[in-house]
Amino acid sequence: MTSPVYQTQNIELDSNIQNEILQTKKWKVLIGTFLFVLIVSLILVWTRENIFESKATIQFSATQISGAESSSTLMIDSLQNQQRLTSNRILAAVNHSIRFNYGIQSNVKLLSEMLSAELQSGQIINLRATGSNPEQLKPILSAWLEEYLKAFGEENDNNNTDSILRLSNMLMALEEKISQQKVALITYSQDKDIVSLERNENKILNKVNSLEKLLHAAEQDYLNQQEIVNRINYAEKENRLITHPEDEATIATIRQNIAKIENQLSELSDKYTRKYMEKDPRIISMQNSLLNLQEQFKKESLLSQSIFVKEAKNNLLVAKSKVSLLTEQLDALSIKAQAFNHRLKEYVRLNDSLDKLVAQAQSLKDSLLAQEMLQVGRPQFKVLEYPFVPSYPIAPNNKRDSLISVLIAAVASLIALFLFSYIVRQKQASTVFSNYTVVPNDMSDKRQLLHQQEAQISENQVLLEQKFAMESFRLLSAGECHKLVSFASKQGKLVILLVLSGVNIKELLAIKLQDVDLEKNTLEVNGAFARNIVLSPEVSVLTADVMEYKNTQDNIFDEDYSLEELSHLITNSAHDAALAKPEGISLESLRHTYLTFLSEQGIKLNDLEKIAGYINPAQLSLYRKNSINTQLENTEVRTIYPTH
């Protein structure tokens, strides 16, 4: 049997030696990785080719023309020149020039990579040539500048001359066409008797309007005469006398005299007897006068009626004949007016065509004037800085890149050290139970010791998991839940209320609108833990809002949502509600709060999953201490967390 003291000393000695060896290996890994990465980086940095740059500066200018558009036009021309500098035509000419004049072999692709043009201050263009051979940059840049200035001068001369000549020819042809169109318009108006484009100013249309007014007046007169005849006919049927309007005054006077005598006789009949009245000469004279007046009234009325009837019928015939005559005249004139309208439309079309030609001519005149002004103020290029042979490189910056290489090597060495330490720890963990020195003959004690150690490790692991879970999940109060719901968006409220009603976190994204019964306020959860969950009325209201723009087969949450984004909704609501440590409030916190709410009511742990769905066994043990002695059945438990 080995002595325990000696065994302990050997173990400590071996442990110190292993630590020293491990530290030595770590230093080797750290320094070796640092030097390797540093040397490779420095080789890559210092073996790169130097890049040189030659510059030239040109100014695009033109004679200033008064007006707000001159500066903008000059800017546009400068941008066009900048783009033309790097065109294939110019680069091909540069390639041809440097090959025959300087003996430099290149191609258009290489030149497009070497040469660049930059517009500065609106009129100044900076030309740059970059490359590894500084002696070639000056001739290349000089050839580029020379070829472009030559091409620009030729193009500018040709464009201005051609544009002015082309516009002048077009303007002459258009003016000739305008002159012919004017002659045709005047001839047409004279032949067709057209005075003006205004309809009422032409004779025939004016006659039509006058006849229409006369016909309207005649028709109105005919209707009036017809009304008079109808009134006379109606009076004759009723045996009533009709008086001519001119005789009404005379007949009215006779009627008044008759009424006056009748009143006098009536008064006398009240005073005297009939026999006396038959003998009194004055009364007899009055009676005779009454008879004469009545006879006169009858004759005058009949005569007036006969004259009135005859006159009304004659007037009706005259009005009718007048209407017929005017109608015939208007019909004949309307046919002529229709033909005149067609001629007037053609005249309007010819006049509109003439107006368009005049507008085109004016536009050509403006363009010609602009070209002539450009000819007066021809744009020019002025070289401000000529190409040169660069004396020092512009890139790469070897000192800066060397410092970056040192930093990269340091980071790489630290990463290598971390990986090495991790691998060593993994190897030590796999041999943790093989370092026990025990008495060889005592096998039963060894087994017992191993079982005890395994049990202790398992128990410690469970305790650590419980402690980690308790620290990770924050328990929310009823007031915090109420604030969380108040400040959440519609989607956030749905998430919070569903979790606080018993929906598992992993079940949220699988809920469909058809699973919610709005009338019963219930939710049908499918899967391994299928169950019916009672919902609060607020959830039904929010679900109904979602159903307005979705189908019942769609998920209650949008397809682009993930559990992480739903958890962000909770955290954002916690920030808006100004809760303490809002970053610690998540879906897991709500789930932990709900499970604690159930367990504190005294529900059996075995029944917890029947209400809230799957619960991790390690997490399930957290709620054992929350259970009270009185065990409740599922039907007695309040399953909706109170948020109000």
XYZ file of C-alpha atoms in Angstrom:
644
model
C 0.000 0.000 0.000
C 1.325 3.483 -0.951
C 1.655 6.040 1.842
C -0.963 8.786 1.644
C 1.597 11.527 2.453
C 3.950 10.340 -0.260
C 1.070 10.008 -2.668
C -0.050 13.610 -1.983
C 3.480 14.949 -2.478
C 3.797 13.153 -5.813
C 0.477 14.518 -6.966
C 1.478 18.111 -6.051
C 4.882 17.704 -7.734
C 3.344 16.340 -10.933
C 0.784 19.137 -10.928
C 3.511 21.838 -10.651
C 5.509 20.276 -13.452
C 2.433 20.042 -15.689
C 1.608 23.702 -15.009
C 5.148 24.797 -15.909
C 5.065 22.767 -19.115
C 1.618 24.206 -19.968
C 2.810 27.778 -19.384
C 5.858 27.159 -21.572
C 3.634 25.823 -24.361
C 1.336 28.841 -24.062
C 4.243 31.251 -24.428
C 5.498 29.316 -27.440
C 2.062 29.442 -29.042
C 1.703 33.160 -28.295
C 5.163 34.218 -29.510
C 5.247 31.774 -32.426
C 1.880 32.887 -33.775
C 2.780 36.556 -33.323
C 6.113 36.232 -35.169
C 4.657 34.094 -37.967
C 1.755 36.425 -38.695
C 3.977 39.504 -38.333
C 6.656 38.223 -40.715
C 4.124 37.131 -43.351
C 2.298 40.472 -43.098
C 5.505 42.514 -43.346
C 6.628 40.503 -46.377
C 3.295 41.206 -48.070
C 3.483 44.908 -47.121
C 7.061 45.650 -48.156
C 7.074 43.592 -51.369
C 4.231 45.562 -53.000
C 4.910 47.845 -55.958
C 5.002 51.600 -55.395
C 2.262 53.626 -57.062
C 3.133 57.034 -58.537
C 0.813 59.784 -59.739
C 1.176 62.616 -62.246
C -1.351 65.453 -62.522
C -2.523 68.085 -64.994
C -5.183 70.758 -64.537
C -7.318 72.353 -67.265
C -9.989 75.038 -67.078
C -13.105 74.981 -69.268
C -14.241 78.544 -69.957
C -16.539 80.466 -72.296
C -17.477 84.087 -72.911
C -20.081 84.897 -70.262
C -23.559 85.508 -71.607
C -26.045 87.453 -69.477
C -28.770 85.317 -67.998
C -29.355 82.836 -65.209
C -28.923 79.841 -67.537
C -25.275 80.602 -68.484
C -23.777 79.108 -65.309
C -25.931 75.987 -65.448
C -25.132 75.501 -69.169
C -21.421 75.846 -68.428
C -21.695 73.270 -65.636
C -23.441 70.787 -67.957
C -20.766 71.297 -70.626
C -18.046 70.714 -68.029
C -19.659 67.428 -66.947
C -19.925 66.313 -70.570
C -16.249 67.110 -71.153
C -15.321 65.150 -68.035
C -17.162 62.103 -69.388
C -15.680 62.517 -72.885
C -12.145 62.509 -71.448
C -12.491 58.837 -70.495
C -14.375 57.726 -73.616
C -13.042 54.815 -75.669
C -12.451 57.071 -78.687
C -10.119 59.386 -76.773
C -8.338 56.516 -75.006
C -7.805 54.707 -78.319
C -6.255 57.883 -79.764
C -4.014 58.203 -76.680
C -2.913 54.567 -77.021
C -1.995 55.155 -80.681
C -0.091 58.360 -79.834
C 2.057 56.921 -77.002
C 2.883 53.839 -79.055
C 4.242 55.752 -82.081
C 5.592 58.866 -80.337
C 7.026 57.436 -77.122
C 7.263 53.692 -77.774
C 5.052 52.811 -74.779
C 3.100 49.587 -75.232
C -0.365 49.663 -73.641
C -4.054 49.150 -74.406
C -7.381 50.900 -73.822
C -8.272 48.791 -70.756
C -4.983 49.599 -68.991
C -5.328 53.282 -69.858
C -8.899 53.378 -68.457
C -7.515 52.022 -65.175
C -4.555 54.430 -65.108
C -6.320 57.644 -66.171
C -9.054 59.515 -64.294
C -10.741 62.927 -64.594
C -12.253 64.845 -61.673
C -14.471 67.933 -62.009
C -13.637 70.609 -59.454
C -15.288 74.007 -58.835
C -17.592 73.626 -61.851
C -15.041 74.611 -64.556
C -11.730 73.095 -63.457
C -10.946 69.479 -64.405
C -8.090 67.595 -62.739
C -6.441 64.886 -64.876
C -4.559 62.082 -63.078
C -2.358 59.254 -64.312
C -1.296 56.552 -61.847
C 1.093 53.649 -62.309
C 4.221 51.892 -61.075
C 6.585 53.433 -63.669
C 6.955 57.182 -62.978
C 8.820 57.870 -66.257
C 5.823 56.778 -68.349
C 3.202 58.831 -66.544
C 4.203 62.240 -67.970
C 4.140 61.204 -71.680
C 0.888 59.296 -71.200
C -0.772 62.265 -69.504
C 0.634 64.698 -72.092
C -0.685 62.559 -74.957
C -4.101 62.342 -73.235
C -4.287 66.112 -72.844
C -3.091 66.777 -76.412
C -5.493 64.300 -78.039
C -8.498 65.577 -76.141
C -7.802 69.268 -76.856
C -7.429 68.466 -80.559
C -10.646 66.385 -80.645
C -12.539 69.043 -78.691
C -11.499 71.824 -81.095
C -12.505 69.851 -84.184
C -15.788 68.723 -82.677
C -16.665 72.215 -81.477
C -16.027 73.787 -84.900
C -17.973 71.120 -86.778
C -20.895 71.104 -84.377
C -21.375 74.891 -84.344
C -21.109 75.323 -88.138
C -23.325 72.367 -88.924
C -25.920 73.377 -86.348
C -26.215 76.965 -87.625
C -26.448 75.865 -91.273
C -28.990 73.164 -90.526
C -31.167 75.510 -88.437
C -31.005 78.253 -91.115
C -32.151 75.880 -93.853
C -34.978 74.566 -91.695
C -36.098 78.121 -90.865
C -36.143 79.192 -94.535
C -38.199 76.150 -95.542
C -40.609 76.757 -92.680
C -41.081 80.447 -93.494
C -41.864 79.541 -97.111
C -44.438 77.053 -95.902
C -45.952 79.697 -93.589
C -46.283 82.143 -96.501
C -48.078 79.536 -98.623
C -50.356 78.657 -95.737
C -51.348 82.320 -95.227
C -52.233 82.714 -98.916
C -54.305 79.520 -98.843
C -56.127 80.709 -95.702
C -57.015 84.106 -97.184
C -58.191 82.544 -100.459
C -60.319 80.004 -98.631
C -61.980 82.658 -96.436
C -62.865 84.794 -99.460
C -64.239 81.865 -101.481
C -66.310 80.516 -98.624
C -67.516 83.938 -97.358
C -65.883 83.486 -93.932
C -65.439 86.758 -92.062
C -64.091 85.599 -88.694
C -63.374 82.575 -86.533
C -66.176 83.772 -84.247
C -69.437 82.116 -85.327
C -71.747 85.065 -84.629
C -69.657 87.443 -86.711
C -70.405 85.535 -89.943
C -73.488 86.593 -92.019
C -75.284 83.293 -92.471
C -74.911 82.257 -88.833
C -76.067 85.707 -87.767
C -79.179 85.308 -89.979
C -79.882 81.935 -88.401
C -79.765 83.480 -84.939
C -82.104 86.315 -86.012
C -84.607 83.901 -87.596
C -84.541 81.726 -84.510
C -85.455 84.756 -82.380
C -88.286 85.777 -84.793
C -89.614 82.218 -84.894
C -89.613 82.040 -81.116
C -91.608 85.305 -80.937
C -94.065 84.077 -83.614
C -94.599 80.795 -81.821
C -95.243 82.673 -78.583
C -97.786 84.928 -80.378
C -99.457 81.869 -81.913
C -99.807 80.305 -78.463
C -101.347 83.514 -77.108
C -103.895 83.710 -79.965
C -104.705 80.042 -79.523
C -105.345 80.679 -75.847
C -107.755 83.519 -76.694
C -109.680 81.345 -79.196
C -109.895 78.522 -76.674
C -111.269 80.926 -74.063
C -113.902 82.193 -76.535
C -114.954 78.657 -77.453
C -115.261 77.716 -73.799
C -117.443 80.784 -73.100
C -119.720 79.952 -76.037
C -120.261 76.454 -74.663
C -121.375 77.980 -71.357
C -123.540 80.636 -73.128
C -121.483 83.461 -71.677
C -120.925 86.734 -73.494
C -117.339 87.742 -74.211
C -116.518 91.391 -74.587
C -113.835 92.767 -76.825
C -111.133 94.425 -74.740
C -111.699 97.739 -76.555
C -115.477 97.690 -75.738
C -115.138 96.790 -72.097
C -115.218 100.433 -70.926
C -118.390 101.312 -72.894
C -120.249 98.180 -71.827
C -119.133 98.676 -68.241
C -120.636 102.208 -68.313
C -123.971 100.905 -69.628
C -123.937 98.209 -66.958
C -123.334 100.814 -64.262
C -126.242 102.981 -65.540
C -128.567 99.958 -65.575
C -127.557 99.094 -62.041
C -128.089 102.694 -60.932
C -131.644 102.881 -62.379
C -132.476 99.467 -60.942
C -131.395 100.661 -57.496
C -133.534 103.785 -57.816
C -136.602 101.788 -58.902
C -136.028 99.396 -56.041
C -136.015 102.275 -53.544
C -139.207 103.741 -55.089
C -140.951 100.362 -54.976
C -140.361 100.365 -51.219
C -142.086 103.770 -50.879
C -144.958 103.487 -53.388
C -147.455 100.938 -54.565
C -147.308 99.319 -57.961
C -150.423 101.174 -59.172
C -148.891 104.514 -58.196
C -145.667 103.667 -59.925
C -147.559 102.722 -63.103
C -149.188 106.173 -63.140
C -146.212 108.356 -62.084
C -144.629 109.818 -65.278
C -141.172 110.150 -63.741
C -141.134 106.495 -62.697
C -142.513 105.452 -66.094
C -139.703 107.462 -67.761
C -137.133 105.731 -65.575
C -138.542 102.301 -66.489
C -138.386 103.152 -70.183
C -134.788 104.321 -69.811
C -133.958 101.029 -68.085
C -135.476 99.043 -70.961
C -133.569 101.094 -73.494
C -130.319 100.624 -71.621
C -130.849 96.867 -71.310
C -131.582 96.646 -75.035
C -128.490 98.712 -75.771
C -126.354 96.527 -73.438
C -127.524 93.383 -75.222
C -126.836 94.758 -78.680
C -123.424 96.151 -77.733
C -122.415 92.875 -76.061
C -123.443 90.736 -79.039
C -121.730 93.069 -81.478
C -118.532 93.155 -79.374
C -118.540 89.367 -79.078
C -118.939 88.808 -82.816
C -116.186 91.293 -83.621
C -113.886 89.748 -80.943
C -114.471 86.184 -82.232
C -113.802 87.150 -85.829
C -110.724 89.158 -84.925
C -109.304 86.345 -82.695
C -109.705 83.741 -85.445
C -108.090 86.021 -88.006
C -105.171 86.711 -85.631
C -104.761 82.972 -85.035
C -104.601 82.279 -88.779
C -102.081 85.094 -89.271
C -99.878 83.850 -86.379
C -100.005 80.274 -87.693
C -99.069 81.320 -91.205
C -96.226 83.446 -89.818
C -94.864 80.479 -87.816
C -95.033 78.251 -90.902
C -93.283 80.808 -93.053
C -90.485 81.419 -90.531
C -90.059 77.687 -90.011
C -89.630 77.104 -93.735
C -87.135 79.947 -93.959
C -85.196 78.666 -90.922
C -85.053 75.105 -92.318
C -83.694 76.334 -95.619
C -81.177 78.581 -93.883
C -80.135 75.775 -91.472
C -79.095 73.593 -94.412
C -76.899 76.420 -95.637
C -75.590 76.960 -92.069
C -74.560 73.295 -91.753
C -72.565 73.514 -94.944
C -71.041 76.764 -93.666
C -70.112 75.055 -90.360
C -68.125 72.429 -92.239
C -66.335 75.185 -94.140
C -65.713 77.046 -90.875
C -64.193 73.909 -89.264
C -61.852 73.551 -92.223
C -60.957 77.241 -91.886
C -60.217 76.730 -88.148
C -58.059 73.706 -88.967
C -56.079 75.698 -91.537
C -55.665 78.555 -89.046
C -54.468 76.166 -86.278
C -51.989 74.620 -88.689
C -50.693 78.100 -89.494
C -50.322 78.880 -85.749
C -48.313 75.680 -85.229
C -46.024 76.555 -88.122
C -45.493 80.038 -86.676
C -44.690 78.541 -83.254
C -42.176 76.130 -84.847
C -40.571 79.007 -86.725
C -40.229 81.000 -83.486
C -38.650 77.995 -81.764
C -36.162 77.610 -84.629
C -35.337 81.313 -84.420
C -34.622 80.960 -80.687
C -32.402 77.911 -81.309
C -30.555 79.707 -84.120
C -30.011 82.719 -81.871
C -28.647 80.471 -79.127
C -26.256 78.793 -81.570
C -25.078 82.166 -82.854
C -24.493 83.343 -79.283
C -22.521 80.167 -78.584
C -20.479 80.869 -81.703
C -19.714 84.310 -80.301
C -18.748 82.885 -76.890
C -17.025 79.657 -77.961
C -15.873 77.531 -75.029
C -12.129 77.041 -74.641
C -9.714 75.012 -72.573
C -6.830 76.601 -70.682
C -4.054 74.420 -69.210
C -3.369 75.543 -65.640
C -0.879 72.789 -64.719
C 1.137 70.646 -67.121
C 2.041 66.968 -66.530
C 5.222 66.194 -64.565
C 7.395 63.215 -63.603
C 6.481 62.232 -59.989
C 9.418 62.012 -57.572
C 7.765 60.060 -54.745
C 5.030 57.384 -54.567
C 1.533 58.086 -53.299
C 0.880 54.489 -52.276
C 1.199 52.160 -50.522
C 1.768 53.577 -47.022
C 4.192 50.925 -45.760
C 4.651 52.454 -42.296
C 0.936 52.568 -41.611
C 0.396 49.077 -42.994
C 3.340 47.772 -40.900
C 1.671 49.114 -37.754
C -1.568 47.448 -38.808
C 0.381 44.208 -39.347
C 1.681 44.393 -35.750
C -1.871 44.815 -34.444
C -3.143 41.917 -36.601
C -0.294 39.699 -35.387
C -1.108 40.573 -31.748
C -4.805 39.775 -32.207
C -4.023 36.530 -34.048
C -1.618 35.420 -31.283
C -4.247 36.087 -28.585
C -6.838 34.081 -30.543
C -4.351 31.212 -30.944
C -3.624 31.306 -27.201
C -7.347 31.203 -26.410
C -7.901 28.211 -28.707
C -4.894 26.388 -27.234
C -6.142 26.957 -23.665
C -9.621 25.749 -24.633
C -8.274 22.537 -26.197
C -6.097 21.827 -23.108
C -9.082 22.295 -20.762
C -11.167 19.887 -22.847
C -8.453 17.224 -22.591
C -8.123 17.696 -18.826
C -11.892 17.431 -18.352
C -11.988 14.105 -20.198
C -9.402 12.607 -17.759
C -10.706 14.113 -14.504
C -11.748 10.763 -13.050
C -8.538 8.889 -13.921
C -6.183 10.693 -11.525
C -7.183 8.982 -8.319
C -4.445 6.921 -6.544
C -6.145 4.310 -4.302
C -5.297 0.992 -2.804
C -5.400 -1.559 -5.631
C -7.172 -4.235 -3.633
C -10.029 -2.024 -2.424
C -12.259 -2.049 -5.574
C -15.563 -1.647 -3.710
C -14.384 1.623 -2.079
C -13.360 2.906 -5.504
C -16.793 2.185 -6.995
C -18.498 3.803 -4.015
C -16.297 6.881 -4.291
C -17.024 7.187 -8.024
C -20.785 6.888 -7.454
C -20.629 9.554 -4.741
C -18.657 11.903 -6.967
C -21.053 11.392 -9.891
C -24.068 11.992 -7.640
C -22.456 15.128 -6.223
C -21.646 16.448 -9.703
C -25.191 15.720 -10.918
C -26.725 17.470 -7.915
C -24.422 20.479 -8.324
C -25.307 20.671 -12.011
C -29.043 20.704 -11.211
C -28.540 23.396 -8.587
C -26.509 25.485 -11.033
C -29.191 25.124 -13.715
C -31.885 26.154 -11.223
C -29.823 29.117 -10.064
C -29.114 30.175 -13.678
C -32.792 29.874 -14.588
C -33.887 31.908 -11.544
C -31.365 34.618 -12.376
C -32.187 34.637 -16.116
C -35.984 34.861 -15.843
C -37.286 38.063 -14.269
C -40.567 37.747 -12.347
C -42.924 40.611 -13.257
C -45.482 42.092 -10.913
C -49.137 42.652 -11.820
C -48.497 46.394 -12.086
C -45.589 45.868 -14.470
C -47.720 43.563 -16.622
C -50.481 46.191 -16.695
C -48.021 48.904 -17.816
C -46.509 46.553 -20.365
C -49.925 45.943 -21.969
C -50.862 49.647 -21.849
C -47.751 50.823 -23.727
C -47.523 47.928 -26.216
C -48.546 48.072 -29.875
C -51.372 45.859 -31.195
C -48.949 43.066 -32.117
C -47.170 43.466 -28.775
C -50.457 43.276 -26.866
C -51.359 40.071 -28.704
C -48.008 38.503 -27.747
C -48.253 39.542 -24.089
C -51.884 38.477 -23.592
C -51.405 35.119 -25.376
C -48.363 34.209 -23.249
C -50.203 35.319 -20.082
C -53.123 33.087 -21.103
C -51.076 29.867 -21.327
C -49.591 29.795 -24.857
C -46.074 28.314 -25.017
C -43.445 30.573 -26.606
C -42.729 28.030 -29.342
C -46.465 27.817 -30.112
C -46.877 31.559 -30.908
C -45.771 31.467 -34.530
C -47.974 28.415 -35.293
C -51.271 30.052 -34.223
C -53.684 30.647 -37.103
C -56.668 32.983 -37.143
C -59.064 30.069 -37.646
C -57.876 28.596 -34.294
C -59.439 31.539 -32.396
C -63.158 31.337 -31.544
C -64.234 34.974 -31.188
C -67.657 34.104 -29.767
C -66.380 31.784 -27.009
C -63.065 33.650 -26.452
C -61.058 30.434 -26.743
C -57.953 29.302 -28.640
C -57.401 25.760 -29.968
C -53.724 24.766 -29.722
C -52.637 21.848 -31.899
C -49.602 19.602 -31.578
C -48.189 17.313 -28.890
C -49.801 19.421 -26.134
C -53.169 20.021 -27.846
C -55.592 21.926 -25.620
C -58.201 24.707 -25.500
C -57.107 27.952 -23.855
C -59.523 30.539 -22.485
C -58.678 34.045 -23.746
C -59.495 37.481 -22.462
C -62.019 39.539 -24.496
C -59.242 41.945 -25.424
C -57.475 39.178 -27.354
C -60.652 38.543 -29.366
C -60.921 42.253 -30.215
C -57.285 42.379 -31.379
C -57.764 39.173 -33.391
C -60.847 40.612 -35.076
C -58.773 43.636 -36.147
C -56.193 41.311 -37.709
C -58.938 39.365 -39.540
C -59.955 42.529 -41.414
C -56.845 42.388 -43.632
C -55.961 38.651 -43.483
C -57.528 35.298 -44.374
C -58.559 32.885 -41.637
C -55.936 30.386 -42.887
C -53.124 32.904 -42.217
C -51.062 33.033 -39.048
C -52.093 35.525 -36.420
C -48.599 37.071 -36.681
C -46.962 38.086 -39.976
C -44.740 35.484 -41.651
C -41.637 37.684 -41.433
C -41.824 37.711 -37.607
C -39.427 35.534 -35.592
C -39.436 34.729 -31.869
C -36.530 37.134 -31.441
C -38.530 39.962 -33.063
C -41.557 39.164 -30.888
C -39.277 39.344 -27.848
C -38.030 42.738 -29.089
C -41.650 43.946 -29.088
C -41.828 43.106 -25.361
C -38.526 44.843 -24.614
C -39.571 47.960 -26.565
C -42.859 48.087 -24.641
C -40.907 47.842 -21.384
C -38.761 50.802 -22.452
C -41.871 52.840 -23.386
C -43.489 51.965 -20.034
C -40.301 53.114 -18.226
C -40.001 49.826 -16.314
C -36.859 49.063 -14.316
C -34.197 47.154 -16.302
C -36.324 46.850 -19.458
C -33.644 44.865 -21.300
C -34.254 41.964 -18.871
C -37.954 41.740 -19.814
C -38.580 39.230 -22.600
C -40.859 36.371 -23.664
C -39.138 34.094 -21.130
C -39.881 36.616 -18.352
C -43.584 36.637 -19.279
C -43.608 32.820 -19.413
C -41.900 32.593 -16.011
C -44.388 35.122 -14.565
C -47.358 33.127 -15.877
C -46.068 29.753 -14.611
C -45.375 31.316 -11.192
C -48.934 32.726 -11.223
C -50.339 29.201 -11.786
C -48.097 27.465 -9.240
C -48.890 30.033 -6.512
C -52.579 29.098 -6.850
C -51.696 25.552 -5.768
C -51.947 23.698 -9.055
C -50.404 20.256 -9.263
C -47.077 20.161 -11.065
C -48.352 17.275 -13.175
C -51.277 19.456 -14.350
C -49.128 22.491 -15.128
C -48.313 21.293 -18.650
C -52.026 20.579 -19.328
C -52.661 24.338 -19.073
C -49.389 25.923 -20.177
C -47.963 23.354 -22.613
C -44.487 21.849 -22.573
C -42.149 22.903 -19.714
C -38.483 21.937 -19.500
C -37.956 19.456 -16.608
C -35.141 21.583 -15.194
C -37.415 24.621 -15.302
C -40.363 22.658 -13.887
C -38.492 22.086 -10.623
C -38.374 25.857 -10.090
C -42.087 25.936 -9.339
C -42.103 23.113 -6.796
C -41.367 25.500 -3.927
C -44.158 27.872 -5.087
C -46.861 25.206 -4.722
C -49.020 25.496 -1.598
C -50.327 22.570 0.407
C -53.863 22.829 -1.007
C -53.902 21.174 -4.421
C -56.460 22.560 -6.914
C -58.033 20.893 -9.900
C -57.685 22.345 -13.403
C -61.243 23.714 -13.383
C -60.565 25.659 -10.169
C -57.470 27.457 -11.427
C -57.585 30.947 -12.885
C -55.788 30.565 -16.210
C -55.817 34.214 -17.389
C -53.253 36.460 -15.734
C -54.959 39.652 -14.495
C -53.528 42.611 -16.405
C -56.172 45.180 -15.335
